[in-house]
Coordinates of C-alpha atoms in Angstrom, one line a residue:
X26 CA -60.1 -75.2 -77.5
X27 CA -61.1 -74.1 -74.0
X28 CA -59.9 -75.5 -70.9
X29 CA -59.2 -75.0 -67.0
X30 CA -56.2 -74.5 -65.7
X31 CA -55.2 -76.3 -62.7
X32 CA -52.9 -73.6 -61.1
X33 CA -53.1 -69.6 -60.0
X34 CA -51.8 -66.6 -61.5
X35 CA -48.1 -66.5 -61.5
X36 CA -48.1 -62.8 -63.3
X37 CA -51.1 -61.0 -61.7
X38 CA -50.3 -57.7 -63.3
X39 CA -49.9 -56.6 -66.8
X40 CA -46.7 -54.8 -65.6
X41 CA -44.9 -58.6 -65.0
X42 CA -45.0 -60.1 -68.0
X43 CA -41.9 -59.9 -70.0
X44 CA -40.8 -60.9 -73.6
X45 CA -38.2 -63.0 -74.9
X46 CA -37.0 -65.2 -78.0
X47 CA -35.3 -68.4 -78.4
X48 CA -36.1 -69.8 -75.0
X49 CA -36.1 -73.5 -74.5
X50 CA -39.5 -75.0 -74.0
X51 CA -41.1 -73.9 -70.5
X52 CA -43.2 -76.2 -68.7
X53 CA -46.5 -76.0 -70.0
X54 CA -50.2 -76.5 -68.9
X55 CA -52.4 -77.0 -72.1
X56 CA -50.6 -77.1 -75.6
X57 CA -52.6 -77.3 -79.0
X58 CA -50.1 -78.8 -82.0
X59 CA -50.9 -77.2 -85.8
X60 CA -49.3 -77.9 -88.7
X61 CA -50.1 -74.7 -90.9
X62 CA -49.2 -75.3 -94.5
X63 CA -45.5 -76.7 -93.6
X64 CA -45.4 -74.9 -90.4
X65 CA -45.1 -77.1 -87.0
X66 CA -46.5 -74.8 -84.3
X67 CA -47.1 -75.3 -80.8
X68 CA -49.3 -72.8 -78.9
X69 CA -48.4 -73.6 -75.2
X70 CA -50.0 -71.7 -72.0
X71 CA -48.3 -71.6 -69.2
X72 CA -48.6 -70.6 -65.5
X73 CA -47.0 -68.0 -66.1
X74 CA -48.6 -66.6 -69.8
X75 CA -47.5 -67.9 -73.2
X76 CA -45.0 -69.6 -75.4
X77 CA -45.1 -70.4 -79.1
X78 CA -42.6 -72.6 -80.7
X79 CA -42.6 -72.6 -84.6
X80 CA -40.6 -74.9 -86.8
X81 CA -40.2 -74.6 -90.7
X82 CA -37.6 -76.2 -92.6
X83 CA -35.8 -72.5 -92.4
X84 CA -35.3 -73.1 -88.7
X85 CA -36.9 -72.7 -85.1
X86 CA -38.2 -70.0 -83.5
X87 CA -39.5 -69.9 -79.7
X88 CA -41.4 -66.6 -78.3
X89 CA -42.4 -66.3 -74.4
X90 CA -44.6 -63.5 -73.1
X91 CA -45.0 -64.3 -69.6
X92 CA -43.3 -63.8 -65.4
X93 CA -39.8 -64.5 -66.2
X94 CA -38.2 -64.5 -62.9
X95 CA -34.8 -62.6 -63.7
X96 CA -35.7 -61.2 -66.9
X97 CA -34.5 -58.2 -67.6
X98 CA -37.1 -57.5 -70.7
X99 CA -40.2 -55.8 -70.4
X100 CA -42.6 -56.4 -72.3
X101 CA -41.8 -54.1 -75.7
X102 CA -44.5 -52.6 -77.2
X103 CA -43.0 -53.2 -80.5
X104 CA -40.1 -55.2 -82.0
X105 CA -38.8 -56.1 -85.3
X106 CA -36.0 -58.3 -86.3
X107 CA -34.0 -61.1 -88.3
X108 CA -34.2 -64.4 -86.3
X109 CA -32.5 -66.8 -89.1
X110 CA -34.2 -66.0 -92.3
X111 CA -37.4 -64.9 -90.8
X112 CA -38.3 -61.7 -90.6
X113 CA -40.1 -61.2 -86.8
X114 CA -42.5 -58.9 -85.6
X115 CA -44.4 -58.7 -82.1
X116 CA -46.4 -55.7 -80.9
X117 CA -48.4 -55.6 -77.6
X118 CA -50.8 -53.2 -76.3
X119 CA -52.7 -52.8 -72.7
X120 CA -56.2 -52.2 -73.0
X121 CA -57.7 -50.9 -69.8
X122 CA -61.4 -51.2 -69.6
X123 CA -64.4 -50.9 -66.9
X124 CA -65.8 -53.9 -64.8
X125 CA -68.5 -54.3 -67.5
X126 CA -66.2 -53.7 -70.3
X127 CA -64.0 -56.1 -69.5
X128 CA -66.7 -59.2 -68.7
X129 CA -68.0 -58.5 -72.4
X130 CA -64.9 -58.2 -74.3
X131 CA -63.5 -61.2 -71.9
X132 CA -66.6 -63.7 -73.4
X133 CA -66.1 -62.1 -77.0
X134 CA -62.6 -63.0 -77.1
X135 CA -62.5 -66.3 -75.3
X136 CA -65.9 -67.5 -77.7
X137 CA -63.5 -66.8 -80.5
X138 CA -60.7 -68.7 -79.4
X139 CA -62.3 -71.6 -77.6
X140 CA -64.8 -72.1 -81.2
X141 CA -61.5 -71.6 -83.5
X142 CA -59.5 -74.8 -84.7
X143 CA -56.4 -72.9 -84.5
X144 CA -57.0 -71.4 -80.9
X145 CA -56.5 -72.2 -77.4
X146 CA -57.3 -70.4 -74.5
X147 CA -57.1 -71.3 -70.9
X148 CA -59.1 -69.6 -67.7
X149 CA -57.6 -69.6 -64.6
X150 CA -59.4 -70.4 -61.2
X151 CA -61.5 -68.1 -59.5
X152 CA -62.1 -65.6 -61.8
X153 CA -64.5 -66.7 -65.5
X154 CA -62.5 -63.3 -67.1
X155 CA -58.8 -64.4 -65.7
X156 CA -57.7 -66.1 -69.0
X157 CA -54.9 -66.4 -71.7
X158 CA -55.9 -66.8 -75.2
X159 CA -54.0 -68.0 -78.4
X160 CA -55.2 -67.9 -82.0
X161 CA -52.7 -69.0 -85.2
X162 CA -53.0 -68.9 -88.7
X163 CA -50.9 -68.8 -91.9
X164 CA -51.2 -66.3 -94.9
X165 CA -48.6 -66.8 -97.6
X166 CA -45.0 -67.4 -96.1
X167 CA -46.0 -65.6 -92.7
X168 CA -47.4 -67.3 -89.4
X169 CA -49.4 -64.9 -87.9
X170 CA -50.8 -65.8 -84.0
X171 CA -52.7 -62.8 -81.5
X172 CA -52.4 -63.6 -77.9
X173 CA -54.5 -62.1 -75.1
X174 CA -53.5 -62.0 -71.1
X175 CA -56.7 -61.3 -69.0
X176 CA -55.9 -59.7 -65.3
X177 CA -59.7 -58.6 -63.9
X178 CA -58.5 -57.4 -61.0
X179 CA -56.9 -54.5 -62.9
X180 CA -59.0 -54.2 -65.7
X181 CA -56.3 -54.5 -67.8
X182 CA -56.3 -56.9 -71.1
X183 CA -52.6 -57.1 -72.6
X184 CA -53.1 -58.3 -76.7
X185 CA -50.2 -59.2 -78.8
X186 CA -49.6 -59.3 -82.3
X187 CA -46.6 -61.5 -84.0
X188 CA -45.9 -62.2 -87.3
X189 CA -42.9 -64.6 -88.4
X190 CA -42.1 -64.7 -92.3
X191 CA -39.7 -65.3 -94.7
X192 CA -37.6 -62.8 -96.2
X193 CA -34.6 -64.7 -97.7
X194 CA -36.5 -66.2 -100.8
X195 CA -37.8 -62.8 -102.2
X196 CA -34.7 -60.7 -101.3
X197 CA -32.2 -63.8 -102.7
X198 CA -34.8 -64.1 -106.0
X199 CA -34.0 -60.2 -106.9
X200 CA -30.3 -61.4 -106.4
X201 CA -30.4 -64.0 -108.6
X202 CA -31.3 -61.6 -111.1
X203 CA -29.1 -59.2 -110.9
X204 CA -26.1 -61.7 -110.8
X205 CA -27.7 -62.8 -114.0

């Protein structure tokens, strides 16, 4: 899903965004619902980047990479933790790429998004290459979802990589065995 969005950069450099989990929903500007093989998850773009909720009957968990006024967290190029019994991972890398570079990998990318049923990208005004894009999908008992964060100006195109899985019911089924 493709769609305008009715407001202007809030982060206009790579170097503002931020990361953080377990956030409460932030007001959003387009959201695209999934249900992903008993996965609730909400892609949300906001003004100010990205937010993810994901609920599983394991628990919640809410990621925001975006201008976090306050925050204290860059964003990491790479993390990996317990949040309940998920296993989380999130990586992020800045791509910087020339004026032409960037309008062809900016219309690769957002075709992708805007023709997949699991993505959801928004462009900003005044600028066809100023976007954030979302794309989710499930493979076994992970949730994987890639965002994208377009700043033209800069040539710079942050990408992100998450993936959210369970690790309780392999580590508790080798256990079970050995208390057996």
């Amino acid at each position: 899903m493709l769609t305008t969005l009715n407001t202007s950069y809030t982060d206009t450099r790579a170097a503002d965004l931020a990361w953080a989990l377990g956030r409460e929903p932030l007001p959003a500007l387009a959201t695209l619902d999934l249900e992903l093989t008993g996965a609730k998850l909400q892609l949300r773009l906001l003004g100010a980047s990205h937010q993810v909720l994901l609920e599983e009957e394991r628990g919640l968990c809410s990621e925001t990479v975006a201008c976090i006024p306050g925050s204290s967290t860059p964003l990491p190029l790479g993390v990996a933790k317990r949040v309940g019994a998920w296993e989380y991972e999130f990586a992020a890398r800045v791509e910087v790429l020339t004026p032409g570079s960037f309008a062809g990998r900016a219309q690769e990318l957002l075709a992708l998004v805007s023709e997949h049923p699991h993505g959801l990208a928004g462009v900003f005004p005044g600028s066809p290459h100023a976007f954030t894009a979302m794309l989710a999908q499930r493979h076994d008992d992970h949730v994987h979802w890639r965002t994208w964060h377009a700043y033209p100006q800069d040539g710079q195109l942050v990408a992100t990589r998450t993936r959210v899985g369970a690790r309780a019911r392999k580590r508790q089924r080798g256990q079970d065995a050995e208390a057996a």
